[in-house]
Short mmCIF file of C-alpha atoms and ligand atoms in Angstrom, two decimals:
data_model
loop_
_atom_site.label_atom_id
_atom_site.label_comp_id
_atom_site.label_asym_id
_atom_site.label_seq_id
_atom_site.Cartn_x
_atom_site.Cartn_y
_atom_site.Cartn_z
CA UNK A 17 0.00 0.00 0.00
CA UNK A 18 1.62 3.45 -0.66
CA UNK A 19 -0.37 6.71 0.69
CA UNK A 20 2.53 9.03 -1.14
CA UNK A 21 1.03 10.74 -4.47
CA UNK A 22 3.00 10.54 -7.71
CA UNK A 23 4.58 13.65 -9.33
CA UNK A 24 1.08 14.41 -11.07
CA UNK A 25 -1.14 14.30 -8.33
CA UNK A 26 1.23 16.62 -5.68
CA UNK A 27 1.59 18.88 -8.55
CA UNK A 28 -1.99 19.28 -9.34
CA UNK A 29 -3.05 19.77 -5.52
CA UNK A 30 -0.64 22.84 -5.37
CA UNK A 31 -1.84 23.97 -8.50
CA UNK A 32 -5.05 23.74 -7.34
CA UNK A 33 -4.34 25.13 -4.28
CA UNK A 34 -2.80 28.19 -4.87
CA UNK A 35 -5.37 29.24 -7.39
CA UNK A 36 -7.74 28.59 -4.83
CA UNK A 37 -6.24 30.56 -2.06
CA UNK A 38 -5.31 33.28 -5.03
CA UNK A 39 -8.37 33.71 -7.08
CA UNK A 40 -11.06 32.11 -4.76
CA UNK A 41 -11.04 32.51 -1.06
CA UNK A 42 -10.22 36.14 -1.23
CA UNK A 43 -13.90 36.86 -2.95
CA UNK A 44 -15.84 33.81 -0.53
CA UNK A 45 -17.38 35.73 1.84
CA UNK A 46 -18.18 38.68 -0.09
CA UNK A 47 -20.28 36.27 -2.25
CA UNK A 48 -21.30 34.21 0.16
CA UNK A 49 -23.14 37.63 1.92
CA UNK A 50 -24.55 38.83 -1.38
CA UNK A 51 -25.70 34.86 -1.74
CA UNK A 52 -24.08 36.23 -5.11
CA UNK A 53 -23.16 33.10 -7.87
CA UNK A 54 -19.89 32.36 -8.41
CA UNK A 55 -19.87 33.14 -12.12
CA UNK A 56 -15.98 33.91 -12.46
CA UNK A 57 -14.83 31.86 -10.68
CA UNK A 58 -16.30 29.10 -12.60
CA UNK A 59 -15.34 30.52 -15.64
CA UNK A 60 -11.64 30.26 -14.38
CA UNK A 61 -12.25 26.84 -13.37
CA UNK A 62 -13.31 25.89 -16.59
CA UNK A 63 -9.76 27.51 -18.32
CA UNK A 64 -8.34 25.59 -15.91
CA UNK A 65 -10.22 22.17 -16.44
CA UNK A 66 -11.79 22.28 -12.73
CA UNK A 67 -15.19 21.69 -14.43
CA UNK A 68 -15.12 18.37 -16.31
CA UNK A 69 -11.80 17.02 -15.15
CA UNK A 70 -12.39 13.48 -15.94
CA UNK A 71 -14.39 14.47 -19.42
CA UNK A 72 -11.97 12.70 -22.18
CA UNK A 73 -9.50 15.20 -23.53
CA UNK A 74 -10.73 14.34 -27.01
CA UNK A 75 -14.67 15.74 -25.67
CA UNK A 76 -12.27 19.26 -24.29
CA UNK A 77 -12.05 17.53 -20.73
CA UNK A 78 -8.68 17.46 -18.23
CA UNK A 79 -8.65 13.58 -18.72
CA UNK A 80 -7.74 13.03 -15.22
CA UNK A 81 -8.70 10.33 -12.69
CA UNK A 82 -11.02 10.52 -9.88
CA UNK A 83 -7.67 11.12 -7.61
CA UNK A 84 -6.89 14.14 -9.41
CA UNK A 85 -10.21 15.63 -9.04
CA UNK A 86 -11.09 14.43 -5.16
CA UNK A 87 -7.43 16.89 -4.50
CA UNK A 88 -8.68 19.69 -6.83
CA UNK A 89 -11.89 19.69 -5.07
CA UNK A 90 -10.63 19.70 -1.60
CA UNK A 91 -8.59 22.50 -2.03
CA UNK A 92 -11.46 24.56 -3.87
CA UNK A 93 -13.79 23.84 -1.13
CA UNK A 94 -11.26 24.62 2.14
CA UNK A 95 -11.47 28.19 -0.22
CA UNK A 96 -15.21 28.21 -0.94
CA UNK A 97 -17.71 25.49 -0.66
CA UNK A 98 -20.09 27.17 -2.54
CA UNK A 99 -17.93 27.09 -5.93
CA UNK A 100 -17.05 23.52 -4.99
CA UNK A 101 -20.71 22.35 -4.41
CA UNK A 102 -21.31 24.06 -8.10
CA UNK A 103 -17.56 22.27 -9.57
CA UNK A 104 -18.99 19.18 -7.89
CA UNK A 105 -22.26 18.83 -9.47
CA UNK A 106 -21.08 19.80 -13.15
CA UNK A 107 -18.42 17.01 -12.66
CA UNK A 108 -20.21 14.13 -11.55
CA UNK A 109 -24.20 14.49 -11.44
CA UNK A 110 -24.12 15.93 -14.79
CA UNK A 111 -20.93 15.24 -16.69
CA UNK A 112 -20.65 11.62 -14.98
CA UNK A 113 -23.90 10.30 -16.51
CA UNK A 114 -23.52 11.27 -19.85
CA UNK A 115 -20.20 9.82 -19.68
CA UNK A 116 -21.12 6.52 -18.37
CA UNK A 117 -24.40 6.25 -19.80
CA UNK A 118 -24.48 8.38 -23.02
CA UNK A 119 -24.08 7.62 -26.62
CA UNK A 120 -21.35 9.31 -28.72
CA UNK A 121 -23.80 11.62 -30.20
CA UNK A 122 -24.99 12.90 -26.75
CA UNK A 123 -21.34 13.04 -25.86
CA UNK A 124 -20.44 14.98 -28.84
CA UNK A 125 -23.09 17.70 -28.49
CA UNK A 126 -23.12 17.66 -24.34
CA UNK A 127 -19.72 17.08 -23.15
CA UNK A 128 -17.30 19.69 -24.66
CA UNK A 129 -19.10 23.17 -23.26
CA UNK A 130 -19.74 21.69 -20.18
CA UNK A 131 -16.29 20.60 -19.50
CA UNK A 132 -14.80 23.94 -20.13
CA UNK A 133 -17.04 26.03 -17.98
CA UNK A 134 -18.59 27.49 -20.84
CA UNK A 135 -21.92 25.93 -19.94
CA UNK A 136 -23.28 24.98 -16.51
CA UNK A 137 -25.20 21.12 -15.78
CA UNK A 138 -27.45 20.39 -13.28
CA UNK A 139 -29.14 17.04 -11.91
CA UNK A 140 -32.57 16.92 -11.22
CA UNK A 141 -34.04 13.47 -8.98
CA UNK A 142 -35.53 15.23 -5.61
CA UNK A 143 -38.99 16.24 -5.57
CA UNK A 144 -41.50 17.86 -2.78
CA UNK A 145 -43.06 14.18 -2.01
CA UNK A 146 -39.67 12.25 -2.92
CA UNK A 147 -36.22 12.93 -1.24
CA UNK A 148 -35.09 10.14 0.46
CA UNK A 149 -37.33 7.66 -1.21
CA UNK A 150 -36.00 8.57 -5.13
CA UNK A 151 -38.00 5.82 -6.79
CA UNK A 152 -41.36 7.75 -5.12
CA UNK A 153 -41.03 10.41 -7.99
CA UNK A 154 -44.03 11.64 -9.42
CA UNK A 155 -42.48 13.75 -12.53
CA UNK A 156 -44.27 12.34 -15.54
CA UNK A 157 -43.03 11.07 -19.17
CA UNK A 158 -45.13 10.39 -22.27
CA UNK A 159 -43.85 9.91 -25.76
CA UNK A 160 -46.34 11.99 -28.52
CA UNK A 161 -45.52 12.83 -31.76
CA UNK A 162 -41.77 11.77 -31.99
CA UNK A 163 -40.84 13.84 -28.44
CA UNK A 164 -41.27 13.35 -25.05
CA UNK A 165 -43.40 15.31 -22.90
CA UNK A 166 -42.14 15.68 -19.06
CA UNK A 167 -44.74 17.16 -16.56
CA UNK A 168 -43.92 17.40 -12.86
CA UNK A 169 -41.47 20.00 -10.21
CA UNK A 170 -38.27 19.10 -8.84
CA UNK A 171 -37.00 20.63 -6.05
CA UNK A 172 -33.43 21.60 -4.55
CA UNK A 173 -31.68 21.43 -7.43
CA UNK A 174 -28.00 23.08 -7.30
CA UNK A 175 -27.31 25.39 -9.95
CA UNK A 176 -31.00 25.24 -10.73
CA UNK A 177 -31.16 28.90 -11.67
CA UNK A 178 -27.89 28.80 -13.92
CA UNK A 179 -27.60 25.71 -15.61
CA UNK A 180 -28.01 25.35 -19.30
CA UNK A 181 -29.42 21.30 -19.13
CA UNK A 182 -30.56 19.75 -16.58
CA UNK A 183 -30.28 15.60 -16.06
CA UNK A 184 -33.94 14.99 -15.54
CA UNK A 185 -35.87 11.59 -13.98
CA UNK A 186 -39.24 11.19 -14.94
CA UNK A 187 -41.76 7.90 -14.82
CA UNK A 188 -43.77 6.20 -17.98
CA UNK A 189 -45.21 4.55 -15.11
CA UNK A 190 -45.74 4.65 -11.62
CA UNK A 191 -46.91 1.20 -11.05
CA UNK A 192 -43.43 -0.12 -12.08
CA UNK A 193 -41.75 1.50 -9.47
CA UNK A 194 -38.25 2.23 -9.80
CA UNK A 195 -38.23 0.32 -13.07
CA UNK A 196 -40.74 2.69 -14.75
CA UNK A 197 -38.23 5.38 -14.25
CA UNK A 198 -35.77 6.96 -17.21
CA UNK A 199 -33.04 9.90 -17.50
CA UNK A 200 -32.96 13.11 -19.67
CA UNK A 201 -30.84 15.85 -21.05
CA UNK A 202 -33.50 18.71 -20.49
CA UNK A 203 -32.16 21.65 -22.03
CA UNK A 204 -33.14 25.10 -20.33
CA UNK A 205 -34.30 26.64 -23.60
CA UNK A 206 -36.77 23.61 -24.29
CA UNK A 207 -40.35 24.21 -24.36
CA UNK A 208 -41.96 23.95 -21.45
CA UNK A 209 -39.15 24.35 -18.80
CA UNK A 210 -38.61 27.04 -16.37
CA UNK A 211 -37.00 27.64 -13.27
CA UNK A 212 -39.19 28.18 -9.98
CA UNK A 213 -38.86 29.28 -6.77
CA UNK A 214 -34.98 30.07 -5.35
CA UNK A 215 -34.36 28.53 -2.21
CA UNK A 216 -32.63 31.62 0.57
CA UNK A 217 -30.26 29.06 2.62
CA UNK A 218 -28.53 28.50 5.74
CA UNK A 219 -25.44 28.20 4.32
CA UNK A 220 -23.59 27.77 0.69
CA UNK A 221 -25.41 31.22 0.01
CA UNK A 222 -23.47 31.52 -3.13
CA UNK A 223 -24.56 28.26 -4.99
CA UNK A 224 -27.91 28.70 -6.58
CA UNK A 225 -30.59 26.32 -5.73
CA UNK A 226 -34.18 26.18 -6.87
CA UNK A 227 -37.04 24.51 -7.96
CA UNK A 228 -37.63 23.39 -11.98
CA UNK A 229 -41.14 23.18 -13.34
CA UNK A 230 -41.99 21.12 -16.50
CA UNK A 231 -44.87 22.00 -17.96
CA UNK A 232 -45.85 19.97 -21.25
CA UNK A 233 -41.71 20.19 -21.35
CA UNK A 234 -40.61 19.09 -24.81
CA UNK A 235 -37.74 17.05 -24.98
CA UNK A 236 -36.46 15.11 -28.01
CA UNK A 237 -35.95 11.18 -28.19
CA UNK A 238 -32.33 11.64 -28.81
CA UNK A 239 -32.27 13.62 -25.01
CA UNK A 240 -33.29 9.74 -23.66
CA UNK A 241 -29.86 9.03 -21.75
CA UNK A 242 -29.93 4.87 -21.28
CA UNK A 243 -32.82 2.78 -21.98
CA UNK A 244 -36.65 3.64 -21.12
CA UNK A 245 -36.23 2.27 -17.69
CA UNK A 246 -33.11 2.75 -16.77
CA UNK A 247 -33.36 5.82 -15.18
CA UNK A 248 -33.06 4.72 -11.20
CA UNK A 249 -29.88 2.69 -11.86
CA UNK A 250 -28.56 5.82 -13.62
CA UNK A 251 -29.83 8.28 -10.70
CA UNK A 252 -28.06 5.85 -8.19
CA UNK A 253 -24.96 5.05 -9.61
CA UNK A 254 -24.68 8.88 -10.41
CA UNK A 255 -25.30 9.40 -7.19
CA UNK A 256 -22.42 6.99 -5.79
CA UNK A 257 -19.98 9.07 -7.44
CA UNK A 258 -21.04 12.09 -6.56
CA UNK A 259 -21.56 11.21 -3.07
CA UNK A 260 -17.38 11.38 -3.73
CA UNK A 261 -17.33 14.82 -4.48
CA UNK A 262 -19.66 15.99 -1.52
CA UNK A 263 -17.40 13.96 0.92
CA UNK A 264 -14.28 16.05 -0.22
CA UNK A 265 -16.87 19.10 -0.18
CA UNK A 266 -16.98 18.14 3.75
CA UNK A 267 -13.32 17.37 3.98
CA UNK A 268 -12.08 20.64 2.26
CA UNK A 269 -14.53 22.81 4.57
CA UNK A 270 -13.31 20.56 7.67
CA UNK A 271 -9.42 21.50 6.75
CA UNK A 272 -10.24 25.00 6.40
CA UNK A 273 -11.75 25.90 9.83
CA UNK A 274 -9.05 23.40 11.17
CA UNK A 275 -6.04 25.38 9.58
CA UNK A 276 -7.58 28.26 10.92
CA UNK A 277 -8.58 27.11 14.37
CA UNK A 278 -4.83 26.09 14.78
CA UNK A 279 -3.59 29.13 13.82
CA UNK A 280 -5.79 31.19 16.12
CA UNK A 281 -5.24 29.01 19.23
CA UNK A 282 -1.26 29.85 18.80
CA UNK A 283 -1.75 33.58 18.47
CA UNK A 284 -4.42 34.03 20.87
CA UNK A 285 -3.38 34.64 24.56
CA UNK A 286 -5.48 33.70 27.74
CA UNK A 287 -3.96 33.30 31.36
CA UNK A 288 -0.93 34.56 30.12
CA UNK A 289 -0.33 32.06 27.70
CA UNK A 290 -1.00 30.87 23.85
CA UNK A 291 -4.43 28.71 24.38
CA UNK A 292 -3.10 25.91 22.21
CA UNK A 293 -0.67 25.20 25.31
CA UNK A 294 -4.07 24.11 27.56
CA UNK A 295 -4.71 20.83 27.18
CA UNK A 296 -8.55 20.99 26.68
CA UNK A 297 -7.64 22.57 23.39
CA UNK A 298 -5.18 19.98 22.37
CA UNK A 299 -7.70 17.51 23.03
CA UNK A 300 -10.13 19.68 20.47
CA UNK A 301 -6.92 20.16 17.59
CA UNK A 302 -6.52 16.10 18.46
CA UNK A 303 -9.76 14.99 17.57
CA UNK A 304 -10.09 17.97 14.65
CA UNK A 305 -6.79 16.60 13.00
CA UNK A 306 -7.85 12.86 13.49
CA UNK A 307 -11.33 13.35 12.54
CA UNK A 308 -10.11 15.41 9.13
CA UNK A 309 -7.45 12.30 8.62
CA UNK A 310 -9.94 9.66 8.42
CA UNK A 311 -12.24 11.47 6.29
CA UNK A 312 -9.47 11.64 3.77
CA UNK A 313 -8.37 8.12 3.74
CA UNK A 314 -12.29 7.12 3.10
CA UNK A 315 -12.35 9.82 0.22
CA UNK A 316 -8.90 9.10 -1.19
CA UNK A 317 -9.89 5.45 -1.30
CA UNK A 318 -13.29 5.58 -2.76
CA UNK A 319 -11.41 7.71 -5.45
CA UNK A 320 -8.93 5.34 -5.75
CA UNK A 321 -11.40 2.35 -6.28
CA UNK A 322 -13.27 4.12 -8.65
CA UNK A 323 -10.53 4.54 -10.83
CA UNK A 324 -9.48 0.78 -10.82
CA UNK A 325 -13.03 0.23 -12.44
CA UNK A 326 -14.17 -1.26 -8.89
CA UNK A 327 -17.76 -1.31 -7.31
CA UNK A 328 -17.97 2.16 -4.85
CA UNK A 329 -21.86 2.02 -3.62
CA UNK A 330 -20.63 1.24 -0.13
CA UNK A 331 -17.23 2.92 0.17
CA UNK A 332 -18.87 6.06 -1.43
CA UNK A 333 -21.50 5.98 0.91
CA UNK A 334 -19.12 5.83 3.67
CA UNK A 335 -16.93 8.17 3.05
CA UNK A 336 -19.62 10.87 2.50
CA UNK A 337 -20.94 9.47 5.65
CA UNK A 338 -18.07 10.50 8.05
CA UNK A 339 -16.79 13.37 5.90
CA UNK A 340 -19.61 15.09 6.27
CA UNK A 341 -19.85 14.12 10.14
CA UNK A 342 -16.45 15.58 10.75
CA UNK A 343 -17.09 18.44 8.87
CA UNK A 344 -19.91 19.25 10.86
CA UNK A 345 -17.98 18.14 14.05
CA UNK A 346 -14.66 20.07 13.17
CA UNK A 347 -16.59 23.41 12.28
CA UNK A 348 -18.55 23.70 15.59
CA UNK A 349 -15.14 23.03 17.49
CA UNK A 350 -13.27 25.59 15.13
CA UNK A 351 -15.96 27.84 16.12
CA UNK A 352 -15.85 27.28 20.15
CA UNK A 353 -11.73 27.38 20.06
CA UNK A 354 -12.07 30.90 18.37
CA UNK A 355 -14.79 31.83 21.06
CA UNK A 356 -17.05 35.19 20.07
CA UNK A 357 -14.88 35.45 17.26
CA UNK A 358 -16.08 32.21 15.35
CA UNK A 359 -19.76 33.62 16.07
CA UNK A 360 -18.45 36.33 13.94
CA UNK A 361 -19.05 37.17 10.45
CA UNK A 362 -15.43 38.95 10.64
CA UNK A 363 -13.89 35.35 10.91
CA UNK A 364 -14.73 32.68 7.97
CA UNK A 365 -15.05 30.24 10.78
CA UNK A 366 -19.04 30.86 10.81
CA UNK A 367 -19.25 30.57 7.26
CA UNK A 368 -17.29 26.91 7.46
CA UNK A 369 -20.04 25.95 10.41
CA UNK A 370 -22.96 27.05 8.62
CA UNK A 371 -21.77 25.44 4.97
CA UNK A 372 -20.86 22.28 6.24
CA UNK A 373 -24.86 21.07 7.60
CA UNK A 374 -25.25 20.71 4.23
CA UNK A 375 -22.77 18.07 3.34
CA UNK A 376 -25.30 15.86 5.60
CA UNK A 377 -28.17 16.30 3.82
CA UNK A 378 -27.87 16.73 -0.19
CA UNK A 379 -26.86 13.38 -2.00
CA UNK A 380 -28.86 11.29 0.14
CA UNK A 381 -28.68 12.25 4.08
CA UNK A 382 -26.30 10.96 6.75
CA UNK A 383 -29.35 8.39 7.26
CA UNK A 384 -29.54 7.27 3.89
CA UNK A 385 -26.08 6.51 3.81
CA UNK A 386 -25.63 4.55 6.74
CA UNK A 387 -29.11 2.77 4.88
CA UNK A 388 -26.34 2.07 1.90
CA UNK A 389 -23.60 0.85 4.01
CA UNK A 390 -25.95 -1.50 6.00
CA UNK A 391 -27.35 -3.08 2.63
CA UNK A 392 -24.19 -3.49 1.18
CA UNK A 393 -22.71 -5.40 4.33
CA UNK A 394 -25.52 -7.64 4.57
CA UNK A 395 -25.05 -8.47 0.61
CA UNK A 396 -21.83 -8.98 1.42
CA UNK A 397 -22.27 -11.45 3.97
CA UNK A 398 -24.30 -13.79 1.33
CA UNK A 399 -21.41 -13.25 -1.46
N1 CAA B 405 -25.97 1.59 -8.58
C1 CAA B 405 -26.69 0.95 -9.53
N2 CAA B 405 -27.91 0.41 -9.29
C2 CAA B 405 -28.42 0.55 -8.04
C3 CAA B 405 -27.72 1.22 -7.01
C4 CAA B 405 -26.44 1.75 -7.31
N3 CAA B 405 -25.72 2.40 -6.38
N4 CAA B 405 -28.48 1.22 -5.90
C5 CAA B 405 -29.60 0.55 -6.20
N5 CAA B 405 -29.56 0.15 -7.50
C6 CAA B 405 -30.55 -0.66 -8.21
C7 CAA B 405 -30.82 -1.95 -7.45
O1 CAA B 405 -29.91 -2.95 -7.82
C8 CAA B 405 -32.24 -2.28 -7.86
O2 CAA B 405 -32.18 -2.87 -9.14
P1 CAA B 405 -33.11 -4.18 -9.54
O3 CAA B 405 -34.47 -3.65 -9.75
O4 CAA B 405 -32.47 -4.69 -10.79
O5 CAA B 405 -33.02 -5.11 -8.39
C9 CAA B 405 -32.86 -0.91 -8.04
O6 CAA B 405 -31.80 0.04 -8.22
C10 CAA B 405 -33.69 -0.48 -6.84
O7 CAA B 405 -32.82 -0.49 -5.72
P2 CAA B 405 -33.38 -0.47 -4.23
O8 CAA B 405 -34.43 -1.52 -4.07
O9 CAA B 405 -32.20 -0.50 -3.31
O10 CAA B 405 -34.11 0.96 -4.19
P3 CAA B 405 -34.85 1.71 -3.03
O11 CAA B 405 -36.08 2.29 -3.57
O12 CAA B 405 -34.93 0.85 -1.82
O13 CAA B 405 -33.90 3.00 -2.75
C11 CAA B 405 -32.14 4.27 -1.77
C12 CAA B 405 -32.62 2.95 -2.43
C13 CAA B 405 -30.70 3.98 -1.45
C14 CAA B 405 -32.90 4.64 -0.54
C15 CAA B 405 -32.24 5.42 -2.83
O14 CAA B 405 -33.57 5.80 -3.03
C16 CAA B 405 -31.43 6.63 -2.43
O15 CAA B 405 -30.22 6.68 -2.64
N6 CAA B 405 -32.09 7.68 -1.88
C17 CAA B 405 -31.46 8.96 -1.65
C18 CAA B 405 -31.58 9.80 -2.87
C19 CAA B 405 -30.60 10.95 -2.90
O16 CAA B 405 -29.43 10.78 -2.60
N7 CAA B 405 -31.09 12.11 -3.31
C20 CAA B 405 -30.29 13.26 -3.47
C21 CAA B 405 -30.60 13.89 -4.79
S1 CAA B 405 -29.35 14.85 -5.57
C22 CAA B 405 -29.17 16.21 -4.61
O17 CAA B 405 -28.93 16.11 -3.47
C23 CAA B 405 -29.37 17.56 -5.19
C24 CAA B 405 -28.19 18.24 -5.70
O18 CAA B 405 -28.35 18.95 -6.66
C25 CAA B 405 -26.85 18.17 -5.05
#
């Protein structure tokens, strides 16, 4: 086992980082208090090949592997979790599927824009009555003269507002359950779609997020990503590598109110000394830095399996799982080691606290996931 990177990997991470600590976290909490999207940055990140970094080369992608992009996306996110929650869904809930599950004429036309931050994706599953319980959706698809017609809201979808397609699950059927259930590339200038309500949050303010309505939406038979009915298995292996991306979401937040916590407890003075020499804040950097370590082993690894073609439903799950835990776990401590100041909007340490609930709830909840870990352990036990 060897937990060194090669020559490519350290080399992107700094590259990545100092762009992000350059061009990014200088701007994060001006946007993030205007709730303003990141428009420039992603257009940098698209020069850069942040936004469809494991898109061929060939279809204008970075060509990298998962590796590659779990260290780009750390390092974005420890700068502004809001650009990395919008990096994060272009990558892998809408570039992913269309790369797995596309033909080479979808490819052709949806990949290269896309991948170079020219164009924004989105992914839209959830729905008012179906969050958790995916294969509940009520969205529905009829085919009529040559095109499909999609009628039915979804709900929470990142980059809602600003995305230029949208990967869309609709039923044929409802009484086939999950099986009645297929994809689409929904463009935003088809007939029929519009964007709904915008959703004011708690906390990655600067991400957009709203509702989509289809109304008699018109989408052509060519748009039909997989087979009529394969939609679910698409959503939820779309969802295992994304899950990926929101884990290093958590992990990059975590870092960043840890680097900063640290920092603080060696300047700041109480009882005449630097509070990182009492031991009931080494006991708080201990379980920050441990938490924060283990969270990127289960990342690293999940990226790491992906890329050797290998089966990630549980490992995904898990590391999203306790990413997002310690990310929640390392900002409130961050906050109480920094005192009044981490309740204050002139530290970023609120900002970390507030963006990192999040990173329990979207891709399936800290509930769901432990759902996905238990079901894969107990198939495992009858391989
Ligand atoms: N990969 C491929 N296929 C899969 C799969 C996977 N990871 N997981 C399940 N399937 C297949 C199963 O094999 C099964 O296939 P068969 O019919 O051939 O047997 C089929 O899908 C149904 O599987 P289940 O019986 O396990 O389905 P279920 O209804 O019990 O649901 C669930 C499973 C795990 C609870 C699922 O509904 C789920 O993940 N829910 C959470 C949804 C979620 O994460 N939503 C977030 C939306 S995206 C978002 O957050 C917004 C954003 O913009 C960031």
């Amino acid at each position: 086992m060897d937990f060194k990177l090669n020559e490519d990997h350290t080399m992107i991470r700094q590259m990545a980082k100092d762009f992000a600590q350059k061009q990014i976290a200088p701007k994060a909490a001006e946007l993030d208090e205007k709730a303003q999207f990141p428009t420039e940055n992603i257009r940098q990140m698209g020069e850069l090949g942040f936004m469809g970094m494991m898109a061929p080369a060939e279809l204008g992608g970075a060509g990298l592997d998962t590796l590659s992009y779990v260290l780009v996306l750390e390092e974005i996110s420890a700068a502004c979790a809001s650009t990395a929650v919008t990096m994060s869904v272009n990558n892998s809930l809408f570039l992913g599927p269309i790369l797995k599950f596309g033909n080479e004429a979808q490819k052709k036309m949806f990949i290269p824009d896309f991948a170079q931050g020219k164009k924004l994706g989105a992914y839209a599953l959830s729905e008012a009555g179906s969050g958790s319980d995916a294969a509940a959706l009520i969205t529905t698809v009829t085919l009529k003269d040559g095109k499909y017609i999609l009628n039915g809201s979804k709900i929470f979808i990142t980059n809602g507002p600003d995305a230029d397609a949208v990967i869309v699950f609709a039923t044929h059927d409802k009484t086939k359950k999950h099986k009645g259930i297929s994809a689409f590339i929904v463009e935003k200038n088809a007939k029929g779609f519009s964007v709904g309500k915008v959703e004011k949050k708690l906390g990655i303010k600067a991400s957009s997020t709203s509702s989509i309505i289809l109304d008699h939406c018109e989408v052509p038979v060519q748009n039909r990503l997989g087979e009529e009915g394969d939609g679910f298995k698409i959503a939820m292996s779309t969802l295992d590598n994304g899950r990926i991306g929101i884990a290093t979401q958590a992990l990059g937040i975590g870092q960043a109110a840890f680097a900063f916590a640290t920092k603080y407890a060696t300047e700041r003075e109480a009882f005449g000394q630097p509070i990182s020499q009492f031991q009931l804040i080494q006991g708080k950097l201990a379980d920050m830095a441990l938490q924060l370590d283990a969270a990127r082993l289960l990342v690293w690894r999940a990226a790491w399996m992906r890329d050797q073609g290998m089966k990630i439903t549980k490992e995904a799950a898990m590391a999203k799982l306790f990413a997002s835990e310690a990310a929640t776990f390392v900002t409130k401590e961050a906050v109480q080691i920094l005192g009044g100041y981490g309740y204050s909007r002139e530290y970023p340490v609120e900002r970390y606290f507030r963006d990192a609930k999040i990173t329990e709830i979207y891709e399936g909840t800290s509930e769901i996931q432990r759902l996905v870990i238990a079901r894969e352990v107990l198939k495992d036990l009858v391989r």
